[in-house]
PDB file of N, CA, C and O in Angstrom:
ATOM      1  N   UNK L   1      66.345   8.506 118.472  1.00 76.00           N
ATOM      2  CA  UNK L   1      65.575   7.594 117.641  1.00 76.00           C
ATOM      3  C   UNK L   1      66.397   6.331 117.375  1.00 76.00           C
ATOM      4  O   UNK L   1      67.564   6.404 117.045  1.00 76.00           O
ATOM      5  N   UNK L   2      65.768   5.196 117.532  1.00 81.00           N
ATOM      6  CA  UNK L   2      66.452   3.918 117.339  1.00 81.00           C
ATOM      7  C   UNK L   2      66.786   3.687 115.873  1.00 81.00           C
ATOM      8  O   UNK L   2      66.045   4.051 114.981  1.00 81.00           O
ATOM      9  N   UNK L   3      67.933   3.087 115.653  1.00 82.00           N
ATOM     10  CA  UNK L   3      68.411   2.755 114.312  1.00 82.00           C
ATOM     11  C   UNK L   3      68.758   1.271 114.308  1.00 82.00           C
ATOM     12  O   UNK L   3      69.478   0.807 115.177  1.00 82.00           O
ATOM     13  N   UNK L   4      68.221   0.544 113.337  1.00 86.00           N
ATOM     14  CA  UNK L   4      68.450  -0.906 113.287  1.00 86.00           C
ATOM     15  C   UNK L   4      69.269  -1.278 112.066  1.00 86.00           C
ATOM     16  O   UNK L   4      69.173  -0.618 111.053  1.00 86.00           O
ATOM     17  N   UNK L   5      70.130  -2.259 112.166  1.00 86.00           N
ATOM     18  CA  UNK L   5      70.271  -3.272 113.218  1.00 86.00           C
ATOM     19  C   UNK L   5      71.120  -2.830 114.399  1.00 86.00           C
ATOM     20  O   UNK L   5      71.298  -3.587 115.346  1.00 86.00           O
ATOM     21  N   UNK L   6      71.657  -1.615 114.381  1.00 84.00           N
ATOM     22  CA  UNK L   6      72.558  -1.178 115.454  1.00 84.00           C
ATOM     23  C   UNK L   6      71.909  -1.172 116.829  1.00 84.00           C
ATOM     24  O   UNK L   6      72.599  -1.347 117.832  1.00 84.00           O
ATOM     25  N   UNK L   7      70.604  -1.006 116.909  1.00 86.00           N
ATOM     26  CA  UNK L   7      69.929  -0.915 118.204  1.00 86.00           C
ATOM     27  C   UNK L   7      69.483  -2.246 118.772  1.00 86.00           C
ATOM     28  O   UNK L   7      68.961  -2.290 119.878  1.00 86.00           O
ATOM     29  N   UNK L   8      69.665  -3.324 118.038  1.00 90.00           N
ATOM     30  CA  UNK L   8      69.299  -4.624 118.591  1.00 90.00           C
ATOM     31  C   UNK L   8      70.177  -4.957 119.783  1.00 90.00           C
ATOM     32  O   UNK L   8      71.368  -4.624 119.812  1.00 90.00           O
ATOM     33  N   UNK L   9      69.597  -5.653 120.761  1.00 90.00           N
ATOM     34  CA  UNK L   9      70.345  -6.075 121.945  1.00 90.00           C
ATOM     35  C   UNK L   9      71.461  -7.025 121.522  1.00 90.00           C
ATOM     36  O   UNK L   9      71.264  -7.907 120.691  1.00 90.00           O
ATOM     37  N   UNK L  10      72.642  -6.827 122.080  1.00 90.00           N
ATOM     38  CA  UNK L  10      73.780  -7.686 121.798  1.00 90.00           C
ATOM     39  C   UNK L  10      74.612  -7.256 120.601  1.00 90.00           C
ATOM     40  O   UNK L  10      75.597  -7.890 120.279  1.00 90.00           O
ATOM     41  N   UNK L  11      74.222  -6.179 119.938  1.00 88.00           N
ATOM     42  CA  UNK L  11      74.971  -5.684 118.778  1.00 88.00           C
ATOM     43  C   UNK L  11      75.966  -4.621 119.241  1.00 88.00           C
ATOM     44  O   UNK L  11      75.614  -3.707 119.985  1.00 88.00           O
ATOM     45  N   UNK L  12      77.193  -4.756 118.817  1.00 87.00           N
ATOM     46  CA  UNK L  12      78.218  -3.744 119.085  1.00 87.00           C
ATOM     47  C   UNK L  12      78.338  -2.898 117.828  1.00 87.00           C
ATOM     48  O   UNK L  12      78.919  -3.310 116.833  1.00 87.00           O
ATOM     49  N   UNK L  13      77.751  -1.729 117.846  1.00 86.00           N
ATOM     50  CA  UNK L  13      77.748  -0.883 116.657  1.00 86.00           C
ATOM     51  C   UNK L  13      78.914   0.100 116.697  1.00 86.00           C
ATOM     52  O   UNK L  13      79.319   0.572 117.752  1.00 86.00           O
ATOM     53  N   UNK L  14      79.449   0.389 115.518  1.00 87.00           N
ATOM     54  CA  UNK L  14      80.634   1.226 115.389  1.00 87.00           C
ATOM     55  C   UNK L  14      80.346   2.373 114.429  1.00 87.00           C
ATOM     56  O   UNK L  14      79.844   2.156 113.329  1.00 87.00           O
ATOM     57  N   UNK L  15      80.669   3.581 114.855  1.00 87.00           N
ATOM     58  CA  UNK L  15      80.552   4.751 113.986  1.00 87.00           C
ATOM     59  C   UNK L  15      81.914   5.124 113.440  1.00 87.00           C
ATOM     60  O   UNK L  15      82.947   4.637 113.902  1.00 87.00           O
ATOM     61  N   UNK L  16      81.912   6.004 112.467  1.00 87.00           N
ATOM     62  CA  UNK L  16      83.147   6.367 111.759  1.00 87.00           C
ATOM     63  C   UNK L  16      83.488   7.840 111.981  1.00 87.00           C
ATOM     64  O   UNK L  16      82.626   8.701 111.916  1.00 87.00           O
ATOM     65  N   UNK L  17      84.771   8.088 112.248  1.00 87.00           N
ATOM     66  CA  UNK L  17      85.257   9.463 112.368  1.00 87.00           C
ATOM     67  C   UNK L  17      86.339   9.709 111.329  1.00 87.00           C
ATOM     68  O   UNK L  17      86.886   8.782 110.743  1.00 87.00           O
ATOM     69  N   UNK L  18      86.642  10.983 111.135  1.00 86.00           N
ATOM     70  CA  UNK L  18      87.758  11.329 110.247  1.00 86.00           C
ATOM     71  C   UNK L  18      89.012  11.516 111.085  1.00 86.00           C
ATOM     72  O   UNK L  18      88.989  11.327 112.305  1.00 86.00           O
ATOM     73  N   UNK L  19      90.111  11.879 110.446  1.00 81.00           N
ATOM     74  CA  UNK L  19      91.379  12.004 111.176  1.00 81.00           C
ATOM     75  C   UNK L  19      91.347  13.102 112.236  1.00 81.00           C
ATOM     76  O   UNK L  19      92.142  13.088 113.165  1.00 81.00           O
ATOM     77  N   UNK L  20      90.410  14.031 112.116  1.00 87.00           N
ATOM     78  CA  UNK L  20      90.264  15.089 113.110  1.00 87.00           C
ATOM     79  C   UNK L  20      89.388  14.688 114.284  1.00 87.00           C
ATOM     80  O   UNK L  20      89.207  15.456 115.224  1.00 87.00           O
ATOM     81  N   UNK L  21      88.815  13.465 114.226  1.00 87.00           N
ATOM     82  CA  UNK L  21      87.967  12.997 115.311  1.00 87.00           C
ATOM     83  C   UNK L  21      86.507  13.384 115.166  1.00 87.00           C
ATOM     84  O   UNK L  21      85.718  13.155 116.078  1.00 87.00           O
ATOM     85  N   UNK L  22      86.127  13.948 114.027  1.00 92.00           N
ATOM     86  CA  UNK L  22      84.747  14.351 113.805  1.00 92.00           C
ATOM     87  C   UNK L  22      83.976  13.242 113.094  1.00 92.00           C
ATOM     88  O   UNK L  22      84.529  12.528 112.257  1.00 92.00           O
ATOM     89  N   UNK L  23      82.705  13.095 113.409  1.00 90.00           N
ATOM     90  CA  UNK L  23      81.864  12.086 112.775  1.00 90.00           C
ATOM     91  C   UNK L  23      81.735  12.407 111.291  1.00 90.00           C
ATOM     92  O   UNK L  23      81.490  13.546 110.910  1.00 90.00           O
ATOM     93  N   UNK L  24      81.912  11.388 110.456  1.00 87.00           N
ATOM     94  CA  UNK L  24      81.822  11.588 109.007  1.00 87.00           C
ATOM     95  C   UNK L  24      80.359  11.675 108.575  1.00 87.00           C
ATOM     96  O   UNK L  24      79.451  11.230 109.286  1.00 87.00           O
ATOM     97  N   UNK L  25      80.145  12.213 107.382  1.00 87.00           N
ATOM     98  CA  UNK L  25      78.789  12.369 106.868  1.00 87.00           C
ATOM     99  C   UNK L  25      78.144  11.023 106.530  1.00 87.00           C
ATOM    100  O   UNK L  25      76.925  10.925 106.445  1.00 87.00           O
ATOM    101  N   UNK L  26      78.940   9.975 106.349  1.00 82.00           N
ATOM    102  CA  UNK L  26      78.401   8.668 106.005  1.00 82.00           C
ATOM    103  C   UNK L  26      78.221   7.765 107.226  1.00 82.00           C
ATOM    104  O   UNK L  26      77.751   6.640 107.092  1.00 82.00           O
ATOM    105  N   UNK L  27      78.565   8.261 108.396  1.00 84.00           N
ATOM    106  CA  UNK L  27      78.493   7.452 109.606  1.00 84.00           C
ATOM    107  C   UNK L  27      77.146   7.587 110.289  1.00 84.00           C
ATOM    108  O   UNK L  27      76.483   8.630 110.216  1.00 84.00           O
ATOM    109  N   UNK L  28      76.763   6.545 110.986  1.00 79.00           N
ATOM    110  CA  UNK L  28      75.638   6.629 111.885  1.00 79.00           C
ATOM    111  C   UNK L  28      76.161   7.197 113.204  1.00 79.00           C
ATOM    112  O   UNK L  28      77.358   7.185 113.462  1.00 79.00           O
ATOM    113  N   UNK L  29      75.309   7.699 114.035  1.00 81.00           N
ATOM    114  CA  UNK L  29      75.722   8.240 115.322  1.00 81.00           C
ATOM    115  C   UNK L  29      74.542   8.201 116.273  1.00 81.00           C
ATOM    116  O   UNK L  29      73.411   7.950 115.875  1.00 81.00           O
ATOM    117  N   UNK L  30      74.796   8.419 117.517  1.00 81.00           N
ATOM    118  CA  UNK L  30      73.752   8.408 118.530  1.00 81.00           C
ATOM    119  C   UNK L  30      74.062   7.381 119.599  1.00 81.00           C
ATOM    120  O   UNK L  30      75.148   6.812 119.651  1.00 81.00           O
ATOM    121  N   UNK L  31      73.069   7.128 120.426  1.00 81.00           N
ATOM    122  CA  UNK L  31      73.289   6.224 121.556  1.00 81.00           C
ATOM    123  C   UNK L  31      73.543   4.794 121.113  1.00 81.00           C
ATOM    124  O   UNK L  31      74.125   4.007 121.854  1.00 81.00           O
ATOM    125  N   UNK L  32      73.103   4.428 119.898  1.00 82.00           N
ATOM    126  CA  UNK L  32      73.332   3.061 119.426  1.00 82.00           C
ATOM    127  C   UNK L  32      74.780   2.826 119.011  1.00 82.00           C
ATOM    128  O   UNK L  32      75.220   1.685 118.929  1.00 82.00           O
ATOM    129  N   UNK L  33      75.545   3.864 118.736  1.00 83.00           N
ATOM    130  CA  UNK L  33      76.960   3.715 118.365  1.00 83.00           C
ATOM    131  C   UNK L  33      77.787   3.686 119.637  1.00 83.00           C
ATOM    132  O   UNK L  33      78.015   4.711 120.272  1.00 83.00           O
ATOM    133  N   UNK L  34      78.243   2.512 119.983  1.00 83.00           N
ATOM    134  CA  UNK L  34      78.978   2.343 121.228  1.00 83.00           C
ATOM    135  C   UNK L  34      80.456   2.681 121.092  1.00 83.00           C
ATOM    136  O   UNK L  34      81.115   2.980 122.072  1.00 83.00           O
ATOM    137  N   UNK L  35      80.976   2.608 119.870  1.00 88.00           N
ATOM    138  CA  UNK L  35      82.381   2.899 119.609  1.00 88.00           C
ATOM    139  C   UNK L  35      82.451   3.797 118.384  1.00 88.00           C
ATOM    140  O   UNK L  35      81.768   3.566 117.397  1.00 88.00           O
ATOM    141  N   UNK L  36      83.284   4.811 118.438  1.00 87.00           N
ATOM    142  CA  UNK L  36      83.574   5.636 117.260  1.00 87.00           C
ATOM    143  C   UNK L  36      85.029   5.357 116.901  1.00 87.00           C
ATOM    144  O   UNK L  36      85.906   5.375 117.757  1.00 87.00           O
ATOM    145  N   UNK L  37      85.273   5.087 115.623  1.00 85.00           N
ATOM    146  CA  UNK L  37      86.602   4.668 115.202  1.00 85.00           C
ATOM    147  C   UNK L  37      87.029   5.419 113.943  1.00 85.00           C
ATOM    148  O   UNK L  37      86.183   5.725 113.097  1.00 85.00           O
ATOM    149  N   UNK L  38      88.326   5.692 113.794  1.00 84.00           N
ATOM    150  CA  UNK L  38      88.802   6.340 112.565  1.00 84.00           C
ATOM    151  C   UNK L  38      88.460   5.495 111.342  1.00 84.00           C
ATOM    152  O   UNK L  38      88.647   4.284 111.348  1.00 84.00           O
ATOM    153  N   UNK L  39      87.924   6.138 110.329  1.00 82.00           N
ATOM    154  CA  UNK L  39      87.573   5.411 109.119  1.00 82.00           C
ATOM    155  C   UNK L  39      87.753   6.222 107.858  1.00 82.00           C
ATOM    156  O   UNK L  39      87.853   5.675 106.772  1.00 82.00           O
ATOM    157  N   UNK L  40      87.792   7.525 107.971  1.00 84.00           N
ATOM    158  CA  UNK L  40      87.983   8.376 106.795  1.00 84.00           C
ATOM    159  C   UNK L  40      89.379   8.973 106.850  1.00 84.00           C
ATOM    160  O   UNK L  40      89.713   9.709 107.760  1.00 84.00           O
ATOM    161  N   UNK L  41      90.206   8.593 105.891  1.00 80.00           N
ATOM    162  CA  UNK L  41      91.569   9.108 105.861  1.00 80.00           C
ATOM    163  C   UNK L  41      92.516   8.374 106.796  1.00 80.00           C
ATOM    164  O   UNK L  41      93.621   8.845 107.056  1.00 80.00           O
ATOM    165  N   UNK L  42      92.086   7.213 107.303  1.00 79.00           N
ATOM    166  CA  UNK L  42      92.967   6.422 108.163  1.00 79.00           C
ATOM    167  C   UNK L  42      94.149   5.924 107.335  1.00 79.00           C
ATOM    168  O   UNK L  42      94.007   5.638 106.153  1.00 79.00           O
ATOM    169  N   UNK L  43      95.299   5.840 107.943  1.00 78.00           N
ATOM    170  CA  UNK L  43      96.482   5.382 107.225  1.00 78.00           C
ATOM    171  C   UNK L  43      96.693   3.895 107.414  1.00 78.00           C
ATOM    172  O   UNK L  43      96.450   3.347 108.483  1.00 78.00           O
ATOM    173  N   UNK L  44      97.155   3.253 106.378  1.00 78.00           N
ATOM    174  CA  UNK L  44      97.495   1.841 106.432  1.00 78.00           C
ATOM    175  C   UNK L  44      98.752   1.609 105.604  1.00 78.00           C
ATOM    176  O   UNK L  44      99.131   2.462 104.800  1.00 78.00           O
ATOM    177  N   UNK L  45      99.398   0.495 105.833  1.00 79.00           N
ATOM    178  CA  UNK L  45     100.583   0.194 105.036  1.00 79.00           C
ATOM    179  C   UNK L  45     100.179  -0.002 103.576  1.00 79.00           C
ATOM    180  O   UNK L  45      99.091  -0.485 103.283  1.00 79.00           O
ATOM    181  N   UNK L  46     101.047   0.372 102.699  1.00 74.00           N
ATOM    182  CA  UNK L  46     100.794   0.281 101.268  1.00 74.00           C
ATOM    183  C   UNK L  46     101.362  -1.033 100.756  1.00 74.00           C
ATOM    184  O   UNK L  46     102.517  -1.358 101.012  1.00 74.00           O
ATOM    185  N   UNK L  47     100.576  -1.790 100.022  1.00 75.00           N
ATOM    186  CA  UNK L  47     101.053  -3.088  99.557  1.00 75.00           C
ATOM    187  C   UNK L  47     101.921  -2.992  98.309  1.00 75.00           C
ATOM    188  O   UNK L  47     102.389  -4.009  97.815  1.00 75.00           O
ATOM    189  N   UNK L  48     102.164  -1.797  97.827  1.00 75.00           N
ATOM    190  CA  UNK L  48     103.020  -1.620  96.656  1.00 75.00           C
ATOM    191  C   UNK L  48     104.413  -1.111  97.015  1.00 75.00           C
ATOM    192  O   UNK L  48     105.314  -1.120  96.191  1.00 75.00           O
ATOM    193  N   UNK L  49     104.586  -0.655  98.245  1.00 72.00           N
ATOM    194  CA  UNK L  49     105.845  -0.073  98.655  1.00 72.00           C
ATOM    195  C   UNK L  49     106.028  -0.346 100.149  1.00 72.00           C
ATOM    196  O   UNK L  49     105.193   0.038 100.948  1.00 72.00           O
ATOM    197  N   UNK L  50     107.105  -0.975 100.537  1.00 72.00           N
ATOM    198  CA  UNK L  50     107.314  -1.378 101.926  1.00 72.00           C
ATOM    199  C   UNK L  50     107.426  -0.224 102.915  1.00 72.00           C
ATOM    200  O   UNK L  50     107.196  -0.405 104.098  1.00 72.00           O
ATOM    201  N   UNK L  51     107.782   0.955 102.464  1.00 75.00           N
ATOM    202  CA  UNK L  51     107.955   2.066 103.393  1.00 75.00           C
ATOM    203  C   UNK L  51     106.969   3.193 103.131  1.00 75.00           C
ATOM    204  O   UNK L  51     107.252   4.351 103.420  1.00 75.00           O
ATOM    205  N   UNK L  52     105.802   2.866 102.598  1.00 79.00           N
ATOM    206  CA  UNK L  52     104.813   3.895 102.288  1.00 79.00           C
ATOM    207  C   UNK L  52     103.483   3.594 102.973  1.00 79.00           C
ATOM    208  O   UNK L  52     103.189   2.459 103.325  1.00 79.00           O
ATOM    209  N   UNK L  53     102.705   4.622 103.156  1.00 81.00           N
ATOM    210  CA  UNK L  53     101.368   4.510 103.708  1.00 81.00           C
ATOM    211  C   UNK L  53     100.392   5.098 102.710  1.00 81.00           C
ATOM    212  O   UNK L  53     100.733   5.980 101.930  1.00 81.00           O
ATOM    213  N   UNK L  54      99.167   4.612 102.755  1.00 79.00           N
ATOM    214  CA  UNK L  54      98.134   5.175 101.897  1.00 79.00           C
ATOM    215  C   UNK L  54      96.875   5.384 102.717  1.00 79.00           C
ATOM    216  O   UNK L  54      96.681   4.753 103.758  1.00 79.00           O
ATOM    217  N   UNK L  55      96.018   6.278 102.244  1.00 77.00           N
ATOM    218  CA  UNK L  55      94.769   6.561 102.937  1.00 77.00           C
ATOM    219  C   UNK L  55      93.782   5.422 102.750  1.00 77.00           C
ATOM    220  O   UNK L  55      93.789   4.725 101.742  1.00 77.00           O
ATOM    221  N   UNK L  56      92.950   5.215 103.741  1.00 77.00           N
ATOM    222  CA  UNK L  56      91.967   4.145 103.712  1.00 77.00           C
ATOM    223  C   UNK L  56      90.655   4.699 104.243  1.00 77.00           C
ATOM    224  O   UNK L  56      90.627   5.331 105.282  1.00 77.00           O
ATOM    225  N   UNK L  57      89.584   4.472 103.532  1.00 80.00           N
ATOM    226  CA  UNK L  57      88.273   4.949 103.968  1.00 80.00           C
ATOM    227  C   UNK L  57      87.326   3.787 104.185  1.00 80.00           C
ATOM    228  O   UNK L  57      87.395   2.783 103.488  1.00 80.00           O
ATOM    229  N   UNK L  58      86.457   3.930 105.146  1.00 77.00           N
ATOM    230  CA  UNK L  58      85.440   2.921 105.404  1.00 77.00           C
ATOM    231  C   UNK L  58      85.523   2.353 106.799  1.00 77.00           C
ATOM    232  O   UNK L  58      86.575   2.357 107.431  1.00 77.00           O
ATOM    233  N   UNK L  59      84.407   1.859 107.272  1.00 72.00           N
ATOM    234  CA  UNK L  59      84.360   1.345 108.636  1.00 72.00           C
ATOM    235  C   UNK L  59      85.146   0.050 108.805  1.00 72.00           C
ATOM    236  O   UNK L  59      85.416  -0.360 109.936  1.00 72.00           O
ATOM    237  N   UNK L  60      85.526  -0.592 107.710  1.00 75.00           N
ATOM    238  CA  UNK L  60      86.343  -1.800 107.827  1.00 75.00           C
ATOM    239  C   UNK L  60      87.680  -1.502 108.485  1.00 75.00           C
ATOM    240  O   UNK L  60      88.290  -2.376 109.099  1.00 75.00           O
ATOM    241  N   UNK L  61      88.139  -0.272 108.370  1.00 75.00           N
ATOM    242  CA  UNK L  61      89.404   0.088 109.013  1.00 75.00           C
ATOM    243  C   UNK L  61      89.275   0.124 110.533  1.00 75.00           C
ATOM    244  O   UNK L  61      90.269   0.229 111.236  1.00 75.00           O
ATOM    245  N   UNK L  62      88.067   0.016 111.047  1.00 77.00           N
ATOM    246  CA  UNK L  62      87.842   0.005 112.492  1.00 77.00           C
ATOM    247  C   UNK L  62      88.114  -1.357 113.111  1.00 77.00           C
ATOM    248  O   UNK L  62      88.170  -1.482 114.331  1.00 77.00           O
ATOM    249  N   UNK L  63      88.289  -2.385 112.303  1.00 77.00           N
ATOM    250  CA  UNK L  63      88.420  -3.754 112.818  1.00 77.00           C
ATOM    251  C   UNK L  63      89.442  -3.906 113.934  1.00 77.00           C
ATOM    252  O   UNK L  63      89.141  -4.523 114.964  1.00 77.00           O
ATOM    253  N   UNK L  64      90.667  -3.374 113.804  1.00 81.00           N
ATOM    254  CA  UNK L  64      91.637  -3.546 114.899  1.00 81.00           C
ATOM    255  C   UNK L  64      91.214  -2.854 116.192  1.00 81.00           C
ATOM    256  O   UNK L  64      91.448  -3.380 117.283  1.00 81.00           O
ATOM    257  N   UNK L  65      90.565  -1.723 116.080  1.00 80.00           N
ATOM    258  CA  UNK L  65      90.120  -1.006 117.282  1.00 80.00           C
ATOM    259  C   UNK L  65      88.985  -1.770 117.960  1.00 80.00           C
ATOM    260  O   UNK L  65      88.967  -1.954 119.178  1.00 80.00           O
ATOM    261  N   UNK L  66      88.041  -2.249 117.168  1.00 82.00           N
ATOM    262  CA  UNK L  66      86.929  -3.019 117.721  1.00 82.00           C
ATOM    263  C   UNK L  66      87.433  -4.298 118.367  1.00 82.00           C
ATOM    264  O   UNK L  66      87.009  -4.665 119.469  1.00 82.00           O
ATOM    265  N   UNK L  67      88.361  -4.987 117.732  1.00 86.00           N
ATOM    266  CA  UNK L  67      88.929  -6.213 118.305  1.00 86.00           C
ATOM    267  C   UNK L  67      89.604  -5.920 119.634  1.00 86.00           C
ATOM    268  O   UNK L  67      89.481  -6.695 120.594  1.00 86.00           O
ATOM    269  N   UNK L  68      90.298  -4.796 119.722  1.00 88.00           N
ATOM    270  CA  UNK L  68      90.951  -4.412 120.971  1.00 88.00           C
ATOM    271  C   UNK L  68      89.960  -4.108 122.076  1.00 88.00           C
ATOM    272  O   UNK L  68      90.160  -4.496 123.229  1.00 88.00           O
ATOM    273  N   UNK L  69      88.887  -3.443 121.732  1.00 86.00           N
ATOM    274  CA  UNK L  69      87.858  -3.114 122.738  1.00 86.00           C
ATOM    275  C   UNK L  69      87.174  -4.382 123.236  1.00 86.00           C
ATOM    276  O   UNK L  69      86.964  -4.564 124.435  1.00 86.00           O
ATOM    277  N   UNK L  70      86.842  -5.267 122.315  1.00 86.00           N
ATOM    278  CA  UNK L  70      86.173  -6.507 122.700  1.00 86.00           C
ATOM    279  C   UNK L  70      87.096  -7.385 123.542  1.00 86.00           C
ATOM    280  O   UNK L  70      86.676  -8.008 124.500  1.00 86.00           O
ATOM    281  N   UNK L  71      88.387  -7.412 123.165  1.00 88.00           N
ATOM    282  CA  UNK L  71      89.356  -8.222 123.908  1.00 88.00           C
ATOM    283  C   UNK L  71      89.520  -7.703 125.303  1.00 88.00           C
ATOM    284  O   UNK L  71      89.702  -8.408 126.259  1.00 88.00           O
TER     285      UNK L  71
END
């Protein structure tokens, strides 16, 4: 079943996975999702401590992966 706006022509849609590689309950999925990217529990540098990492949730964490695929 088509899902919009992800199914529009020319749209690069991204789904979200957890650290285990499984689709999260908040992610869309199906043929319209061309890329699946870590988004739940992804690690990022912590802005409060130079040598620490913190968990990050959300599809915004997919930005570097999507940029790499498009490039």
